[in-house]
Amino acid sequence: MVQGQAHKLAIGQGISCHAWNKDRTQLAFSPNNSTVLIYGVKNVSDSQSWELLHELKEHDQLVSAIDWAPNTNRIVTVSHDRNAYVWRFEEGTWQPTLVILRFSRAATSVKWSSDELKFAVGSGAQCVAVCSYDDQQNWWVSKLIRKHQSTVLSLDWHPSAPLLATGAADNKCRVVMAYVKDVDSKEFGKINPYNTSGEATRRAFGEVIQEYTCQGWVHSVRWSPSGKYLAFATHDSSVTFAAVAGPIQVIKLNTLPFRSLLFLSDSSLAAVGHEVNPHAFKLNGDTWSFVGKFDKEEVKVEAQQSAAKQAMAMFQNQAKKATSDTSSGDLPTLHQNSVSALVKFSGEGDVSSFTSSGLDGYLVHWNLGSSLDQAFAALKL
């Protein structure tokens, strides 16, 4: 059975993004402003025991994305100020290194590659920066991919190939070559699961390997753990599952659009966003299907009020909201506003728990138990 536990972290503010360190003892998040807060987490179930350890303040505008490299213990943050910073923990403090992205618009998303030698940054400047460290010049350098016609909203690295999936507001999901000379090996640069000819050839940096036309902005893109499937969520409230060099399946739901996806295994996926209740999708045979929602959606019972208090509440609502409705307006879900991110919390192989954060200021820990099959069997449509 799925159990969700909500923690209010940003009082009066939302959470624009969050990330965990390798052993899940520290949490980094931005309270929807230019700062990043890092908390020590002794017990994920008891947010009262969490302790503020560091406050990162280099950005000038909203921090739009964070990613924490588990093995090198480096944090990368990007912001609407068009900059990125790579943070290293040295002598008890986090030291920032500015990354010149050469963007003319806001940075929107960021993701470390699986080997943590480079990271990719999406932007409102219709391009993606692939950044790597230059030992000779002793700084981070960026190479731009200019294949997009609008804001790049999301990106994700293939787990075992030099391919980068991007989702943009031009209604396109693209798979582009992101091999970087002097960073990636020559043999690694020849890996291309979309190549069905059998001839191992290296494609040019930034070349579009595959392109999918969608019916709305592409809010989120995700590779499955094996790299066999690419999933992307679009603004028409649909989730598309594209098998590499294989068939494509589109699942359209009668919900608000999803903003974030997370593969729980090679055959299961969670989706959430403007639709605040996480939805579950499962692969049966060769067909993906929607199987249920993670949150129970329990209706909150409001306390009875006296006639005088009800009349006063009606008068106040008429003055403030132009309505006589005295109900609280709370949603029957743990999240009360748009959810911005899904992040794996625990699990060897399959995900056994994950966290979600949203503009309501809540971080919710979702515990799936020891078996994904049992957790999915208990879900309700």
Coordinates of C-alpha atoms in Angstrom, one line a residue:
M1 CA 0.0 0.0 0.0
V2 CA 1.3 3.5 -0.9
Q3 CA 1.8 5.8 2.0
G4 CA 2.4 9.6 1.5
Q5 CA 3.7 11.9 4.2
A6 CA 3.7 15.7 3.7
H7 CA 6.2 18.1 5.1
K8 CA 5.7 21.9 5.0
L9 CA 9.1 23.3 4.2
A10 CA 8.5 26.7 2.6
I11 CA 6.1 28.7 4.7
G12 CA 4.2 31.2 2.5
Q13 CA 6.3 30.1 -0.5
G14 CA 6.5 27.3 -3.0
I15 CA 9.3 24.9 -3.8
S16 CA 10.6 25.3 -7.3
C17 CA 13.0 22.3 -7.3
H18 CA 14.7 19.9 -4.9
A19 CA 17.5 17.3 -4.9
W20 CA 19.0 14.7 -2.5
N21 CA 22.6 13.7 -1.8
K22 CA 23.8 10.2 -2.3
D23 CA 22.8 8.7 1.1
R24 CA 19.7 10.9 1.5
T25 CA 20.9 12.6 4.6
Q26 CA 20.8 16.0 3.0
L27 CA 18.1 17.8 1.0
A28 CA 18.7 20.8 -1.2
F29 CA 15.7 22.9 -2.4
S30 CA 14.8 26.4 -3.5
P31 CA 11.9 28.1 -1.8
N32 CA 10.8 29.6 -5.1
N33 CA 13.4 32.4 -5.0
S34 CA 17.1 33.0 -5.6
T35 CA 18.4 31.0 -2.7
V36 CA 19.1 27.3 -2.2
L37 CA 18.6 25.8 1.3
I38 CA 20.4 22.6 2.4
Y39 CA 18.9 20.7 5.3
G40 CA 20.3 17.8 7.3
V41 CA 17.8 14.9 7.3
K42 CA 18.1 12.4 10.1
N43 CA 14.7 10.9 9.7
V44 CA 12.6 11.6 6.5
S45 CA 9.4 10.9 8.5
D46 CA 10.1 13.6 11.1
S47 CA 10.7 17.0 9.5
Q48 CA 10.8 18.7 12.9
S49 CA 14.2 17.1 13.4
W50 CA 15.6 18.5 10.1
E51 CA 18.3 21.1 10.5
L52 CA 19.3 23.9 8.2
L53 CA 22.9 23.5 7.4
H54 CA 23.8 25.8 4.5
E55 CA 22.2 28.6 2.5
L56 CA 23.5 29.2 -1.1
K57 CA 23.1 32.7 -2.2
E58 CA 25.0 33.3 -5.5
H59 CA 22.0 33.6 -7.9
D60 CA 20.2 36.9 -8.5
Q61 CA 16.9 35.5 -9.7
L62 CA 14.7 32.4 -9.3
V63 CA 16.5 29.1 -9.0
S64 CA 14.7 27.0 -11.6
A65 CA 16.6 23.6 -11.2
I66 CA 19.0 21.7 -9.0
D67 CA 20.9 18.4 -9.6
W68 CA 23.2 16.7 -7.1
A69 CA 25.8 14.4 -8.4
P70 CA 25.9 11.4 -6.0
N71 CA 29.5 10.2 -6.5
T72 CA 31.4 13.5 -6.9
N73 CA 29.1 15.2 -4.4
R74 CA 28.8 18.3 -6.6
I75 CA 25.7 20.4 -6.8
V76 CA 24.7 22.3 -10.0
T77 CA 22.1 25.0 -9.8
V78 CA 20.6 27.1 -12.7
S79 CA 18.5 30.2 -12.5
H80 CA 16.5 32.8 -14.4
D81 CA 19.6 35.0 -14.1
R82 CA 21.0 33.0 -17.1
N83 CA 23.8 31.5 -15.0
A84 CA 24.8 28.1 -13.6
Y85 CA 27.0 27.4 -10.6
V86 CA 28.8 24.2 -9.7
W87 CA 29.1 23.9 -5.9
R88 CA 31.9 21.8 -4.2
F89 CA 32.0 21.2 -0.4
E90 CA 35.4 22.3 0.9
E91 CA 36.5 23.1 4.4
G92 CA 32.9 23.0 5.8
T93 CA 31.3 25.3 3.2
W94 CA 29.9 25.0 -0.3
Q95 CA 32.2 26.9 -2.7
P96 CA 30.6 28.1 -6.0
T97 CA 32.2 28.1 -9.5
L98 CA 30.4 30.2 -12.1
V99 CA 29.6 28.5 -15.4
I100 CA 29.3 30.9 -18.4
L101 CA 26.4 29.5 -20.3
R102 CA 26.2 32.3 -23.0
F103 CA 22.4 32.4 -22.7
S104 CA 20.3 35.4 -23.6
R105 CA 17.3 34.1 -21.7
A106 CA 16.6 32.2 -18.5
A107 CA 18.1 28.8 -17.7
T108 CA 15.2 26.4 -17.1
S109 CA 16.5 22.9 -16.4
V110 CA 19.7 21.0 -15.6
K111 CA 20.9 17.4 -15.4
W112 CA 24.2 15.7 -14.7
S113 CA 25.2 12.9 -17.1
S114 CA 25.5 9.4 -15.6
D115 CA 29.3 9.6 -15.4
E116 CA 29.1 13.1 -13.8
L117 CA 31.7 14.5 -16.2
K118 CA 29.3 16.9 -17.9
F119 CA 25.9 18.4 -17.4
A120 CA 23.2 19.8 -19.7
V121 CA 21.2 23.1 -19.2
G122 CA 18.0 24.0 -21.0
S123 CA 17.0 27.6 -21.6
G124 CA 14.5 30.1 -22.9
A125 CA 17.0 31.0 -25.6
Q126 CA 16.0 28.1 -27.7
C127 CA 19.2 26.2 -27.0
V128 CA 20.9 23.7 -24.7
A129 CA 24.3 24.1 -23.2
V130 CA 26.4 20.9 -22.6
C131 CA 29.0 21.8 -20.0
S132 CA 32.3 20.0 -19.1
Y133 CA 35.4 20.9 -17.1
D134 CA 38.5 22.1 -18.9
D135 CA 41.5 21.1 -16.8
Q136 CA 43.9 23.2 -18.8
Q137 CA 41.8 26.4 -18.4
N138 CA 40.6 25.4 -15.0
W139 CA 36.9 26.3 -15.6
W140 CA 33.7 24.9 -16.9
V141 CA 33.1 25.4 -20.7
S142 CA 29.9 25.0 -22.6
K143 CA 28.9 23.9 -26.1
L144 CA 25.5 25.0 -27.4
I145 CA 23.0 22.9 -29.2
R146 CA 20.8 25.1 -31.4
K147 CA 18.1 22.8 -32.7
H148 CA 15.0 24.2 -30.9
Q149 CA 12.4 26.7 -31.9
S150 CA 11.3 27.7 -28.4
T151 CA 12.1 27.3 -24.7
V152 CA 13.7 24.0 -23.6
L153 CA 11.6 23.0 -20.6
S154 CA 13.1 19.6 -19.7
L155 CA 16.0 17.3 -20.5
D156 CA 17.4 13.9 -19.5
W157 CA 20.6 11.9 -20.4
H158 CA 20.4 8.4 -21.8
P159 CA 21.8 6.0 -19.1
S160 CA 24.3 4.3 -21.4
A161 CA 24.7 6.4 -24.6
P162 CA 25.9 9.9 -25.4
L163 CA 22.3 10.9 -26.2
L164 CA 20.3 13.8 -24.6
A165 CA 16.5 13.9 -24.7
T166 CA 15.0 17.4 -24.7
G167 CA 11.4 18.7 -24.4
A168 CA 10.5 22.1 -25.6
A169 CA 7.7 24.6 -26.0
D170 CA 7.8 24.2 -29.8
N171 CA 5.8 20.9 -29.3
K172 CA 8.8 18.8 -30.0
C173 CA 10.6 16.1 -28.1
R174 CA 14.1 15.5 -29.6
V175 CA 16.9 13.1 -29.0
V176 CA 20.3 14.8 -29.9
M177 CA 23.9 13.6 -29.9
A178 CA 25.8 15.1 -27.0
Y179 CA 29.2 13.4 -27.4
V180 CA 32.0 15.8 -26.2
K181 CA 35.5 15.2 -27.6
D182 CA 38.2 15.0 -24.9
V183 CA 35.6 14.1 -22.3
D184 CA 33.9 11.0 -23.7
S185 CA 35.8 8.1 -25.2
K186 CA 35.8 7.5 -28.9
E187 CA 34.0 4.1 -28.5
F188 CA 31.4 5.7 -26.2
G189 CA 30.7 8.3 -28.9
K190 CA 29.7 5.5 -31.4
I191 CA 27.0 4.1 -29.1
N192 CA 23.6 4.9 -30.7
P193 CA 20.6 2.6 -29.9
Y194 CA 18.7 4.2 -32.7
N195 CA 21.2 2.9 -35.2
T196 CA 19.7 -0.2 -36.8
S197 CA 22.2 -0.5 -39.6
G198 CA 24.8 -2.2 -37.4
E199 CA 27.5 0.2 -38.6
A200 CA 29.2 1.9 -35.6
T201 CA 29.7 5.5 -36.7
R202 CA 30.0 8.6 -34.5
R203 CA 27.4 11.3 -35.2
A204 CA 28.2 15.0 -35.0
F205 CA 27.6 16.9 -31.7
G206 CA 24.1 18.4 -31.6
E207 CA 22.8 16.3 -34.5
V208 CA 19.1 15.3 -34.0
I209 CA 18.9 11.5 -33.9
Q210 CA 15.1 11.3 -33.4
E211 CA 12.3 13.9 -33.3
Y212 CA 8.8 13.4 -32.0
T213 CA 6.0 15.9 -32.9
C214 CA 3.5 16.5 -30.0
Q215 CA 0.2 18.2 -29.4
G216 CA 1.5 20.6 -26.8
W217 CA 4.5 21.9 -24.9
V218 CA 6.7 19.1 -23.7
H219 CA 7.0 19.6 -19.9
S220 CA 9.0 16.6 -18.9
V221 CA 11.2 13.9 -20.6
R222 CA 12.6 10.7 -19.0
W223 CA 14.5 7.7 -20.0
S224 CA 13.7 4.3 -18.5
P225 CA 16.6 2.8 -16.4
S226 CA 17.6 0.5 -19.2
G227 CA 17.2 3.2 -21.9
K228 CA 14.7 1.1 -23.8
Y229 CA 11.8 3.6 -23.4
L230 CA 11.6 7.4 -23.6
A231 CA 8.6 9.0 -21.9
F232 CA 7.5 12.6 -22.2
A233 CA 4.5 14.5 -20.8
T234 CA 2.9 17.3 -22.8
H235 CA 0.5 20.2 -22.2
D236 CA -2.5 18.3 -23.7
S237 CA -2.6 16.1 -20.6
S238 CA -1.0 13.1 -22.3
V239 CA 2.0 10.9 -21.6
T240 CA 3.9 9.3 -24.6
F241 CA 5.9 6.2 -24.4
A242 CA 8.4 5.8 -27.3
A243 CA 10.4 2.6 -27.6
V244 CA 13.9 3.2 -28.9
A245 CA 13.7 2.5 -32.7
G246 CA 10.3 1.0 -32.0
P247 CA 6.5 1.8 -31.7
I248 CA 5.0 4.9 -30.0
Q249 CA 2.1 4.9 -27.6
V250 CA 0.2 8.0 -26.5
I251 CA -2.0 7.9 -23.4
K252 CA -4.3 10.9 -23.1
L253 CA -6.2 11.5 -19.8
N254 CA -9.0 13.8 -18.7
T255 CA -6.8 15.6 -16.2
L256 CA -4.7 18.7 -15.8
P257 CA -1.3 18.5 -17.5
F258 CA 1.7 16.7 -16.0
R259 CA 5.0 18.6 -15.3
S260 CA 7.3 15.8 -14.0
L261 CA 7.8 12.1 -14.7
L262 CA 9.8 9.4 -12.9
F263 CA 10.4 5.9 -14.0
L264 CA 9.9 3.6 -10.9
S265 CA 11.2 0.6 -12.9
D266 CA 11.6 -0.3 -16.6
S267 CA 7.9 -1.2 -16.6
S268 CA 6.3 1.5 -14.3
L269 CA 6.2 5.3 -14.2
A270 CA 4.8 8.1 -12.0
A271 CA 3.5 11.4 -13.4
V272 CA 2.4 14.5 -11.6
G273 CA 2.2 18.3 -12.2
H274 CA -0.8 20.6 -12.5
E275 CA -2.6 17.4 -11.8
V276 CA -1.5 17.2 -8.1
N277 CA -2.3 13.6 -7.4
P278 CA 0.6 11.4 -8.8
H279 CA -0.6 9.0 -11.5
A280 CA 0.8 5.5 -12.1
F281 CA 1.4 3.9 -15.5
K282 CA 2.4 0.3 -16.0
L283 CA 3.7 -1.8 -18.9
N284 CA 1.8 -5.1 -19.6
G285 CA 3.4 -7.0 -22.4
D286 CA 4.0 -4.3 -25.1
T287 CA 1.2 -2.0 -23.9
W288 CA 1.4 0.9 -21.4
S289 CA -1.7 1.8 -19.4
F290 CA -2.9 4.1 -16.6
V291 CA -3.5 2.0 -13.5
G292 CA -4.3 4.4 -10.7
K293 CA -3.5 7.3 -8.4
F294 CA -1.1 7.3 -5.5
D295 CA -3.0 9.7 -3.2
K296 CA -6.1 8.5 -1.5
E297 CA -8.0 11.8 -2.0
E298 CA -9.6 11.9 1.4
V299 CA -12.2 14.6 1.8
K300 CA -11.4 16.8 4.8
V301 CA -14.3 17.1 7.3
E302 CA -14.7 20.7 8.4
A303 CA -15.8 21.5 12.0
Q304 CA -19.3 22.7 12.5
Q305 CA -19.7 26.4 13.1
S306 CA -22.4 28.4 15.0
A307 CA -24.9 30.4 13.0
A308 CA -23.2 33.6 14.0
K309 CA -19.7 32.4 12.9
Q310 CA -21.2 31.1 9.6
A311 CA -22.7 34.5 8.9
M312 CA -19.4 36.2 9.7
A313 CA -17.6 33.8 7.4
M314 CA -20.1 34.5 4.5
F315 CA -19.6 38.2 5.0
Q316 CA -15.8 37.9 4.9
N317 CA -15.8 35.7 1.8
Q318 CA -18.1 38.1 0.0
A319 CA -15.6 40.9 0.8
K320 CA -12.4 39.0 -0.1
K321 CA -13.5 36.4 -2.7
A322 CA -16.8 37.8 -4.1
T323 CA -18.5 34.5 -3.0
S324 CA -20.6 33.4 -0.1
D325 CA -19.1 29.9 -0.2
T326 CA -17.6 29.3 3.3
S327 CA -15.8 26.0 2.5
S328 CA -12.0 26.0 3.0
G329 CA -11.3 25.2 -0.6
D330 CA -8.7 22.6 0.3
L331 CA -8.1 19.8 -2.2
P332 CA -8.6 16.2 -1.0
T333 CA -4.9 15.5 -1.7
L334 CA -1.6 16.0 0.1
H335 CA -0.4 18.5 -2.4
Q336 CA -2.5 21.7 -2.7
N337 CA -0.9 23.3 -5.7
S338 CA 1.1 22.4 -8.8
V339 CA 3.9 19.9 -8.3
S340 CA 7.2 20.9 -9.8
A341 CA 9.5 17.8 -9.3
L342 CA 9.7 14.1 -8.7
V343 CA 12.9 12.7 -7.3
K344 CA 13.9 9.1 -6.4
F345 CA 14.5 8.7 -2.7
S346 CA 15.3 5.0 -2.1
G347 CA 15.5 1.6 -3.8
E348 CA 18.1 -0.7 -5.3
G349 CA 17.1 -1.1 -8.9
D350 CA 13.3 -0.4 -8.7
V351 CA 12.2 2.7 -6.8
S352 CA 10.8 1.9 -3.4
S353 CA 10.1 5.5 -2.4
F354 CA 10.2 9.0 -4.0
T355 CA 9.6 12.6 -3.1
S356 CA 7.6 15.3 -4.7
S357 CA 7.7 19.1 -4.2
G358 CA 5.3 21.8 -5.3
L359 CA 4.2 25.4 -5.3
D360 CA 2.3 24.8 -2.1
G361 CA 5.6 24.6 -0.2
Y362 CA 5.2 20.9 0.6
L363 CA 7.6 18.1 0.1
V364 CA 5.8 14.7 0.2
H365 CA 7.6 11.4 0.8
W366 CA 5.8 8.5 -1.0
N367 CA 6.6 5.1 0.4
L368 CA 5.8 2.3 -2.1
G369 CA 6.7 -0.6 0.3
S370 CA 8.8 -3.6 -0.6
S371 CA 7.0 -4.5 -3.8
L372 CA 5.9 -2.3 -6.7
D373 CA 3.4 -4.9 -7.9
Q374 CA 1.7 -4.9 -4.5
A375 CA 1.8 -1.1 -4.4
F376 CA 0.2 -0.8 -7.8
A377 CA -2.4 -3.4 -7.0
A378 CA -3.7 -1.3 -4.1
L379 CA -4.1 1.9 -6.3
K380 CA -7.5 3.3 -7.2
L381 CA -8.5 4.9 -10.5

